[in-house]
Amino acid sequence: MNKTVTTNIGGFIFHIDDIAYEKLSQYLNTIKGYFKQSEGRDEIIGDIEARIAEMFREKTGNTKQVVTLKDVDEVITVMGQPEAFAGESESSGSYTENSSSSAETASSRKRTRRIFRDPDEKVLGGVCSGISAYFNIDPIILRGIFAISFFVFGSGFLLYLILWVIIPKARTTAEKLEMRGESVNVHNIEKTIREEMEELKQRLNNLSGEAKESVRKDGKIRTGIHEVLDFIATIFRMLFKALGKVIGVVFLIAGITLLIVVIASLTGLPGFVSINNHGDEIRLTLNEIMYTFLGSQQLITWATISAALIICIPLLGMIFAGVKLIFGIKTRNRVFGWISAILWTVGLITGIIVAVSVAKDFKITNTQRSNFTISKPNENKILNLEVSNNFKDFEDQSAELGEWMVYVDENEKQLFRLPQLDIEKSSSDSIELEVIRYSRGLSRKDAVSNAEKVNYKFSQNDSTLLFDKYMSLEKNDKWRMQDVKMVLRLPVGQTIYLNEEMRHIIYDIGNVTNTWDSDMVNRRWKMTQNGLACVDCDNLKNIGDEDDEDWAPEAPETPEEPEVIVPPAQPAPPAKQKTEAAVSDSGITREQYDQLSKLNRMYLELKYPDTNLVL
Amino acid sequence: MATNTENIKAQMRKGVLEYCILSILAQHDAYASDIIAKLKDAKLIVVEGTLYPLLTRLKNDGLLGYRWEESTSGPPRKYYRLTPVGQAFLNEMNTTWEELVHAVNTTTGKK
């Protein structure tokens, strides 16, 4: 007893044995595969099917209703194997004399191996066995590699899916044969290239021959030009083929590497490294970084999805293109093209929505100023400015993110950064400290509340003003461009001492000597009518201020001091003018001045032997 | 070497095959099976499958035309006939063939 299948061949219905049906459909598929490139494919198949139907009709009747395997075998014998007859239409395709070249294409088609998925040897999609057949290796090796790579953030799985999609399945016997054609190895590649070169040479010879001929024969010139074009095209085709493979490999490797990096980042591998003061690595995940902007886990999820779609789809496309170039697959899968285009657009729209909803949170800027009066120190009249490190324990375990430090602990994240302190002249007689907190927010209210939540403290203890080193946000608060700036206003005559640690927070403090912030610490500064002036800079260790010849001190009150006397050779016009003014004022002669500058030079050379003075 | 000999044989057969098909159709219109029967008698082809792609191509080239004819034993049959272009082509082929036969006979000394 056999199961039968009802099938329609050439417009007639046949009952056919299950096994016989399998065989027949395979046979017809093979024929279809062979005539893939022929223009009259459907007609040929139709004719053949009609003939088969006719033969089946002869074989069946009232006494025998079912087409059996034997019938199918007989029909196949009569019709012949496609390998035997398919070549006819191909090689006799041109009426021209050079049938040798068409025979060559037929044989070269048989020679080159094409990549297919192997449906007979498959575990999942037959990708590994197909590739193995292409490179003539044991499929177990590839399977092992893929199995391992499945665990590298699923990258292998993705690659497998991509290959599954792009590599066509070997449906027909012809394709299966092509899949196992002559192996692709160095020897064969060399052989192919040599043959192609040979062919090229042949054509070149034909070309010169025909060029001569075409002079004699009328009307042959057209074919001559045709040959030239053909020849050039062949060269280009060869170059592009080689270039295509190289580009394909580059695409494939770059695509896979980037994809692994992106997937790893998106799935929470700490990929963002920051080095702290001790040289330790502090790692942050993308999720943690996004948290500082987005704040809510929901937004993070959407942002991650959007980023994944926007970045991964082009990368997948790159891998896609790479595989296609390497194996020379020509199939265009429109469905996947559309799906990826749609997904990419969805990702982009999601990204825009997330960006807009986050950007809204930055709409309103709030500046909150508060003024504090600092009581003047009683006895020595010097106000000490010091810094206390309020994040001493976290500093080293925090990652730097621009100006911000991020501390991550379990599920808590905290942002903190250095504030900025400026010192100005006070208009009144008292010492005043203005603390300005900035923040942005969705609304005025939101911005105000964000600014208020910024933690920053300072305290006064008699003659010492103690500043926190860091301003911080509340735990798990998000970044909304919060900032703290302070202005300390000193009345004229007030002296301050900048503690070493103050270098972290002082920012661009104006002073009469234009001393850099970093050089201002560890010194006493007195507020004068013109600004801050250094009180104990005589024993200045570094000469950072003087050897910068671009600018001269703004108000040279004491021109007799060596620092201020600039020798005439120095190419700094404004300084020179000032010196000359000083000369005429003090009423000394030119010779005296020259002598003085010589002495000055000797003095400077003795004082700073290591410095290369430009005099 | 063997493959080369095979190849030449196949090429020769192929060249002649089309000529023969056209000649058969020049005598009378024929159905694919009739043509095959004749070709098989002449031992030119062994399998029927060979013919269909050839007929389709010759038809597409304008050398052949066909008409449908009802059949008692199956689907309607295609009866092929030679078109005027096909006839002209066949005449040309006849000349070429005679030339070839002459050439071969002369060179092989079979005359």
mmCIF file of N, CA and C in Angstrom, chain A residues 370-462:
data_model
loop_
_atom_site.group_PDB
_atom_site.id
_atom_site.type_symbol
_atom_site.label_atom_id
_atom_site.label_comp_id
_atom_site.label_asym_id
_atom_site.label_seq_id
_atom_site.Cartn_x
_atom_site.Cartn_y
_atom_site.Cartn_z
ATOM 1 N N SER A 370 22.612 83.352 45.350
ATOM 2 C CA SER A 370 22.415 83.646 46.772
ATOM 3 C C SER A 370 23.685 84.294 47.306
ATOM 4 N N ASN A 371 23.493 85.329 48.123
ATOM 5 C CA ASN A 371 24.630 86.093 48.635
ATOM 6 C C ASN A 371 24.845 85.815 50.112
ATOM 7 N N PHE A 372 26.096 85.673 50.470
ATOM 8 C CA PHE A 372 26.442 85.448 51.865
ATOM 9 C C PHE A 372 27.475 86.490 52.269
ATOM 10 N N THR A 373 27.314 87.023 53.452
ATOM 11 C CA THR A 373 28.323 87.959 53.948
ATOM 12 C C THR A 373 29.280 87.192 54.833
ATOM 13 N N ILE A 374 30.543 87.323 54.523
ATOM 14 C CA ILE A 374 31.566 86.625 55.288
ATOM 15 C C ILE A 374 32.129 87.618 56.303
ATOM 16 N N SER A 375 32.158 87.196 57.552
ATOM 17 C CA SER A 375 32.679 88.137 58.557
ATOM 18 C C SER A 375 34.190 88.245 58.425
ATOM 19 N N LYS A 376 34.686 89.466 58.605
ATOM 20 C CA LYS A 376 36.121 89.696 58.436
ATOM 21 C C LYS A 376 36.896 89.028 59.558
ATOM 22 N N PRO A 377 38.003 88.411 59.246
ATOM 23 C CA PRO A 377 38.802 87.802 60.313
ATOM 24 C C PRO A 377 39.342 88.894 61.264
ATOM 25 N N ASN A 378 39.411 88.548 62.518
ATOM 26 C CA ASN A 378 39.699 89.580 63.514
ATOM 27 C C ASN A 378 41.160 90.000 63.591
ATOM 28 N N GLU A 379 42.043 89.044 63.932
ATOM 29 C CA GLU A 379 43.377 89.457 64.357
ATOM 30 C C GLU A 379 44.373 89.729 63.229
ATOM 31 N N ASN A 380 44.791 88.647 62.555
ATOM 32 C CA ASN A 380 45.865 88.885 61.568
ATOM 33 C C ASN A 380 45.349 89.423 60.245
ATOM 34 N N LYS A 381 44.047 89.526 60.147
ATOM 35 C CA LYS A 381 43.416 90.166 59.002
ATOM 36 C C LYS A 381 43.584 89.384 57.692
ATOM 37 N N ILE A 382 44.192 88.207 57.767
ATOM 38 C CA ILE A 382 44.306 87.388 56.550
ATOM 39 C C ILE A 382 43.189 86.346 56.551
ATOM 40 N N LEU A 383 42.523 86.260 55.403
ATOM 41 C CA LEU A 383 41.453 85.268 55.286
ATOM 42 C C LEU A 383 42.021 84.048 54.563
ATOM 43 N N ASN A 384 42.006 82.912 55.249
ATOM 44 C CA ASN A 384 42.512 81.679 54.636
ATOM 45 C C ASN A 384 41.414 81.027 53.817
ATOM 46 N N LEU A 385 41.740 80.714 52.566
ATOM 47 C CA LEU A 385 40.766 79.990 51.752
ATOM 48 C C LEU A 385 41.248 78.549 51.617
ATOM 49 N N GLU A 386 40.403 77.624 52.044
ATOM 50 C CA GLU A 386 40.804 76.218 52.004
ATOM 51 C C GLU A 386 39.711 75.364 51.383
ATOM 52 N N VAL A 387 40.088 74.156 51.059
ATOM 53 C CA VAL A 387 39.148 73.235 50.414
ATOM 54 C C VAL A 387 39.069 71.961 51.232
ATOM 55 N N SER A 388 37.865 71.489 51.454
ATOM 56 C CA SER A 388 37.737 70.175 52.094
ATOM 57 C C SER A 388 37.154 69.210 51.074
ATOM 58 N N ASN A 389 37.747 68.052 51.012
ATOM 59 C CA ASN A 389 37.314 67.087 49.997
ATOM 60 C C ASN A 389 36.112 66.297 50.489
ATOM 61 N N ASN A 390 34.934 66.688 50.035
ATOM 62 C CA ASN A 390 33.721 66.016 50.501
ATOM 63 C C ASN A 390 33.445 64.718 49.762
ATOM 64 N N PHE A 391 34.274 64.378 48.759
ATOM 65 C CA PHE A 391 34.089 63.088 48.073
ATOM 66 C C PHE A 391 35.367 62.263 48.135
ATOM 67 N N LYS A 392 36.075 62.439 49.239
ATOM 68 C CA LYS A 392 37.371 61.780 49.375
ATOM 69 C C LYS A 392 37.283 60.269 49.140
ATOM 70 N N ASP A 393 36.208 59.664 49.662
ATOM 71 C CA ASP A 393 36.101 58.203 49.590
ATOM 72 C C ASP A 393 35.676 57.704 48.212
ATOM 73 N N PHE A 394 35.046 58.571 47.447
ATOM 74 C CA PHE A 394 34.485 58.116 46.169
ATOM 75 C C PHE A 394 35.330 58.515 44.970
ATOM 76 N N GLU A 395 36.110 59.580 45.196
ATOM 77 C CA GLU A 395 36.880 60.177 44.112
ATOM 78 C C GLU A 395 37.596 59.143 43.244
ATOM 79 N N ASP A 396 38.296 58.224 43.943
ATOM 80 C CA ASP A 396 39.123 57.270 43.212
ATOM 81 C C ASP A 396 38.329 56.166 42.534
ATOM 82 N N GLN A 397 37.082 55.991 42.957
ATOM 83 C CA GLN A 397 36.281 54.930 42.343
ATOM 84 C C GLN A 397 35.286 55.485 41.348
ATOM 85 N N SER A 398 35.489 56.728 40.991
ATOM 86 C CA SER A 398 34.544 57.337 40.070
ATOM 87 C C SER A 398 35.170 57.477 38.697
ATOM 88 N N ALA A 399 34.287 57.407 37.708
ATOM 89 C CA ALA A 399 34.772 57.551 36.343
ATOM 90 C C ALA A 399 34.575 58.985 35.900
ATOM 91 N N GLU A 400 35.498 59.448 35.084
ATOM 92 C CA GLU A 400 35.368 60.809 34.581
ATOM 93 C C GLU A 400 34.534 60.803 33.325
ATOM 94 N N LEU A 401 33.608 61.716 33.274
ATOM 95 C CA LEU A 401 32.764 61.833 32.098
ATOM 96 C C LEU A 401 32.744 63.314 31.758
ATOM 97 N N GLY A 402 33.666 63.733 30.939
ATOM 98 C CA GLY A 402 33.821 65.164 30.697
ATOM 99 C C GLY A 402 34.263 65.838 31.983
ATOM 100 N N GLU A 403 33.544 66.865 32.385
ATOM 101 C CA GLU A 403 33.909 67.562 33.611
ATOM 102 C C GLU A 403 33.347 66.856 34.839
ATOM 103 N N TRP A 404 32.463 65.915 34.575
ATOM 104 C CA TRP A 404 31.776 65.265 35.689
ATOM 105 C C TRP A 404 32.485 63.999 36.127
ATOM 106 N N MET A 405 32.247 63.688 37.408
ATOM 107 C CA MET A 405 32.689 62.407 37.933
ATOM 108 C C MET A 405 31.427 61.595 38.182
ATOM 109 N N VAL A 406 31.486 60.315 37.833
ATOM 110 C CA VAL A 406 30.327 59.456 38.053
ATOM 111 C C VAL A 406 30.713 58.354 39.010
ATOM 112 N N TYR A 407 29.950 58.256 40.085
ATOM 113 C CA TYR A 407 30.212 57.177 41.018
ATOM 114 C C TYR A 407 29.059 56.193 40.946
ATOM 115 N N VAL A 408 29.387 54.935 40.708
ATOM 116 C CA VAL A 408 28.341 53.925 40.579
ATOM 117 C C VAL A 408 28.511 52.897 41.673
ATOM 118 N N ASP A 409 27.457 52.692 42.409
ATOM 119 C CA ASP A 409 27.521 51.711 43.485
ATOM 120 C C ASP A 409 26.196 50.962 43.510
ATOM 121 N N GLU A 410 26.264 49.672 43.293
ATOM 122 C CA GLU A 410 25.030 48.876 43.219
ATOM 123 C C GLU A 410 24.072 49.542 42.240
ATOM 124 N N ASN A 411 22.963 50.033 42.752
ATOM 125 C CA ASN A 411 22.033 50.675 41.835
ATOM 126 C C ASN A 411 22.053 52.194 41.957
ATOM 127 N N GLU A 412 22.970 52.656 42.768
ATOM 128 C CA GLU A 412 23.011 54.103 42.950
ATOM 129 C C GLU A 412 24.077 54.717 42.065
ATOM 130 N N LYS A 413 23.685 55.823 41.498
ATOM 131 C CA LYS A 413 24.638 56.545 40.685
ATOM 132 C C LYS A 413 24.645 57.982 41.147
ATOM 133 N N GLN A 414 25.833 58.532 41.275
ATOM 134 C CA GLN A 414 25.881 59.923 41.694
ATOM 135 C C GLN A 414 26.867 60.694 40.829
ATOM 136 N N LEU A 415 26.452 61.899 40.489
ATOM 137 C CA LEU A 415 27.289 62.767 39.668
ATOM 138 C C LEU A 415 27.841 63.886 40.532
ATOM 139 N N PHE A 416 29.117 64.173 40.364
ATOM 140 C CA PHE A 416 29.663 65.340 41.055
ATOM 141 C C PHE A 416 30.768 65.968 40.232
ATOM 142 N N ARG A 417 31.003 67.225 40.460
ATOM 143 C CA ARG A 417 32.047 67.907 39.697
ATOM 144 C C ARG A 417 32.604 69.067 40.510
ATOM 145 N N LEU A 418 33.721 69.632 40.007
ATOM 146 C CA LEU A 418 34.352 70.767 40.686
ATOM 147 C C LEU A 418 33.560 72.038 40.388
ATOM 148 N N PRO A 419 33.353 72.873 41.383
ATOM 149 C CA PRO A 419 32.732 74.166 41.106
ATOM 150 C C PRO A 419 33.800 75.158 40.641
ATOM 151 N N GLN A 420 33.401 76.373 40.390
ATOM 152 C CA GLN A 420 34.372 77.392 39.969
ATOM 153 C C GLN A 420 34.278 78.606 40.885
ATOM 154 N N LEU A 421 35.440 79.070 41.292
ATOM 155 C CA LEU A 421 35.462 80.229 42.183
ATOM 156 C C LEU A 421 36.249 81.357 41.535
ATOM 157 N N ASP A 422 35.655 82.535 41.555
ATOM 158 C CA ASP A 422 36.352 83.714 41.040
ATOM 159 C C ASP A 422 36.481 84.694 42.205
ATOM 160 N N ILE A 423 37.479 85.543 42.156
ATOM 161 C CA ILE A 423 37.639 86.550 43.210
ATOM 162 C C ILE A 423 37.658 87.928 42.562
ATOM 163 N N GLU A 424 36.803 88.780 43.071
ATOM 164 C CA GLU A 424 36.710 90.126 42.498
ATOM 165 C C GLU A 424 36.842 91.171 43.605
ATOM 166 N N LYS A 425 36.890 92.427 43.178
ATOM 167 C CA LYS A 425 36.944 93.522 44.148
ATOM 168 C C LYS A 425 35.512 93.831 44.573
ATOM 169 N N SER A 426 35.350 94.001 45.866
ATOM 170 C CA SER A 426 34.012 94.282 46.365
ATOM 171 C C SER A 426 33.725 95.772 46.245
ATOM 172 N N SER A 427 32.494 96.099 45.986
ATOM 173 C CA SER A 427 32.131 97.514 45.891
ATOM 174 C C SER A 427 31.840 98.076 47.284
ATOM 175 N N SER A 428 31.560 97.171 48.216
ATOM 176 C CA SER A 428 31.277 97.640 49.569
ATOM 177 C C SER A 428 32.505 97.410 50.453
ATOM 178 N N ASP A 429 32.282 97.479 51.744
ATOM 179 C CA ASP A 429 33.399 97.357 52.668
ATOM 180 C C ASP A 429 33.455 95.954 53.274
ATOM 181 N N SER A 430 32.528 95.111 52.873
ATOM 182 C CA SER A 430 32.467 93.793 53.517
ATOM 183 C C SER A 430 32.868 92.695 52.529
ATOM 184 N N ILE A 431 33.177 91.540 53.118
ATOM 185 C CA ILE A 431 33.515 90.388 52.276
ATOM 186 C C ILE A 431 32.218 89.666 51.931
ATOM 187 N N GLU A 432 32.029 89.433 50.647
ATOM 188 C CA GLU A 432 30.777 88.788 50.238
ATOM 189 C C GLU A 432 31.062 87.584 49.347
ATOM 190 N N LEU A 433 30.237 86.580 49.512
ATOM 191 C CA LEU A 433 30.368 85.403 48.654
ATOM 192 C C LEU A 433 29.040 85.191 47.940
ATOM 193 N N GLU A 434 29.107 85.199 46.632
ATOM 194 C CA GLU A 434 27.890 84.932 45.873
ATOM 195 C C GLU A 434 27.972 83.515 45.316
ATOM 196 N N VAL A 435 26.938 82.744 45.589
ATOM 197 C CA VAL A 435 26.901 81.371 45.063
ATOM 198 C C VAL A 435 25.820 81.323 43.989
ATOM 199 N N ILE A 436 26.229 80.951 42.780
ATOM 200 C CA ILE A 436 25.270 80.903 41.670
ATOM 201 C C ILE A 436 25.096 79.443 41.264
ATOM 202 N N ARG A 437 23.874 78.995 41.336
ATOM 203 C CA ARG A 437 23.575 77.617 40.915
ATOM 204 C C ARG A 437 22.811 77.672 39.597
ATOM 205 N N TYR A 438 23.257 76.865 38.664
ATOM 206 C CA TYR A 438 22.584 76.819 37.369
ATOM 207 C C TYR A 438 21.939 75.452 37.208
ATOM 208 N N SER A 439 20.846 75.458 36.509
ATOM 209 C CA SER A 439 20.300 74.170 36.078
ATOM 210 C C SER A 439 19.306 74.408 34.960
ATOM 211 N N ARG A 440 19.015 73.354 34.268
ATOM 212 C CA ARG A 440 17.982 73.433 33.242
ATOM 213 C C ARG A 440 16.847 72.507 33.620
ATOM 214 N N GLY A 441 15.720 72.724 32.994
ATOM 215 C CA GLY A 441 14.582 71.870 33.310
ATOM 216 C C GLY A 441 13.489 72.034 32.295
ATOM 217 N N LEU A 442 12.482 71.185 32.426
ATOM 218 C CA LEU A 442 11.345 71.175 31.507
ATOM 219 C C LEU A 442 10.572 72.488 31.631
ATOM 220 N N SER A 443 10.380 72.917 32.894
ATOM 221 C CA SER A 443 9.659 74.156 33.142
ATOM 222 C C SER A 443 10.483 74.989 34.117
ATOM 223 N N ARG A 444 10.047 76.191 34.367
ATOM 224 C CA ARG A 444 10.718 77.048 35.331
ATOM 225 C C ARG A 444 10.812 76.329 36.681
ATOM 226 N N LYS A 445 9.675 75.737 37.075
ATOM 227 C CA LYS A 445 9.597 75.075 38.373
ATOM 228 C C LYS A 445 10.589 73.905 38.443
ATOM 229 N N ASP A 446 10.588 73.160 37.357
ATOM 230 C CA ASP A 446 11.465 72.003 37.262
ATOM 231 C C ASP A 446 12.932 72.433 37.349
ATOM 232 N N ALA A 447 13.262 73.504 36.608
ATOM 233 C CA ALA A 447 14.636 74.001 36.587
ATOM 234 C C ALA A 447 15.043 74.497 37.967
ATOM 235 N N VAL A 448 14.117 75.209 38.631
ATOM 236 C CA VAL A 448 14.417 75.717 39.976
ATOM 237 C C VAL A 448 14.669 74.544 40.924
ATOM 238 N N SER A 449 13.809 73.545 40.833
ATOM 239 C CA SER A 449 13.972 72.416 41.753
ATOM 240 C C SER A 449 15.267 71.665 41.455
ATOM 241 N N ASN A 450 15.619 71.576 40.175
ATOM 242 C CA ASN A 450 16.891 70.936 39.825
ATOM 243 C C ASN A 450 18.063 71.698 40.418
ATOM 244 N N ALA A 451 17.989 73.031 40.323
ATOM 245 C CA ALA A 451 19.085 73.862 40.827
ATOM 246 C C ALA A 451 19.166 73.763 42.342
ATOM 247 N N GLU A 452 17.999 73.716 42.982
ATOM 248 C CA GLU A 452 17.994 73.651 44.447
ATOM 249 C C GLU A 452 18.554 72.331 44.954
ATOM 250 N N LYS A 453 18.409 71.332 44.145
ATOM 251 C CA LYS A 453 18.865 70.010 44.593
ATOM 252 C C LYS A 453 20.382 69.841 44.481
ATOM 253 N N VAL A 454 21.024 70.836 43.888
ATOM 254 C CA VAL A 454 22.486 70.756 43.786
ATOM 255 C C VAL A 454 23.089 70.982 45.167
ATOM 256 N N ASN A 455 23.894 70.035 45.599
ATOM 257 C CA ASN A 455 24.514 70.152 46.918
ATOM 258 C C ASN A 455 25.843 70.860 46.813
ATOM 259 N N TYR A 456 25.944 71.955 47.565
ATOM 260 C CA TYR A 456 27.261 72.563 47.687
ATOM 261 C C TYR A 456 27.311 73.350 48.993
ATOM 262 N N LYS A 457 28.385 73.165 49.728
ATOM 263 C CA LYS A 457 28.490 73.820 51.041
ATOM 264 C C LYS A 457 29.834 74.490 51.191
ATOM 265 N N PHE A 458 29.814 75.531 52.015
ATOM 266 C CA PHE A 458 31.074 76.125 52.461
ATOM 267 C C PHE A 458 30.855 76.529 53.910
ATOM 268 N N SER A 459 31.916 76.738 54.630
ATOM 269 C CA SER A 459 31.746 77.132 56.032
ATOM 270 C C SER A 459 32.873 78.072 56.433
ATOM 271 N N GLN A 460 32.591 78.880 57.441
ATOM 272 C CA GLN A 460 33.615 79.799 57.912
ATOM 273 C C GLN A 460 33.934 79.466 59.357
ATOM 274 N N ASN A 461 35.230 79.405 59.623
ATOM 275 C CA ASN A 461 35.658 79.161 60.986
ATOM 276 C C ASN A 461 36.697 80.231 61.322
ATOM 277 N N ASP A 462 36.244 81.252 61.968
ATOM 278 C CA ASP A 462 37.103 82.394 62.292
ATOM 279 C C ASP A 462 37.749 82.953 61.025
#
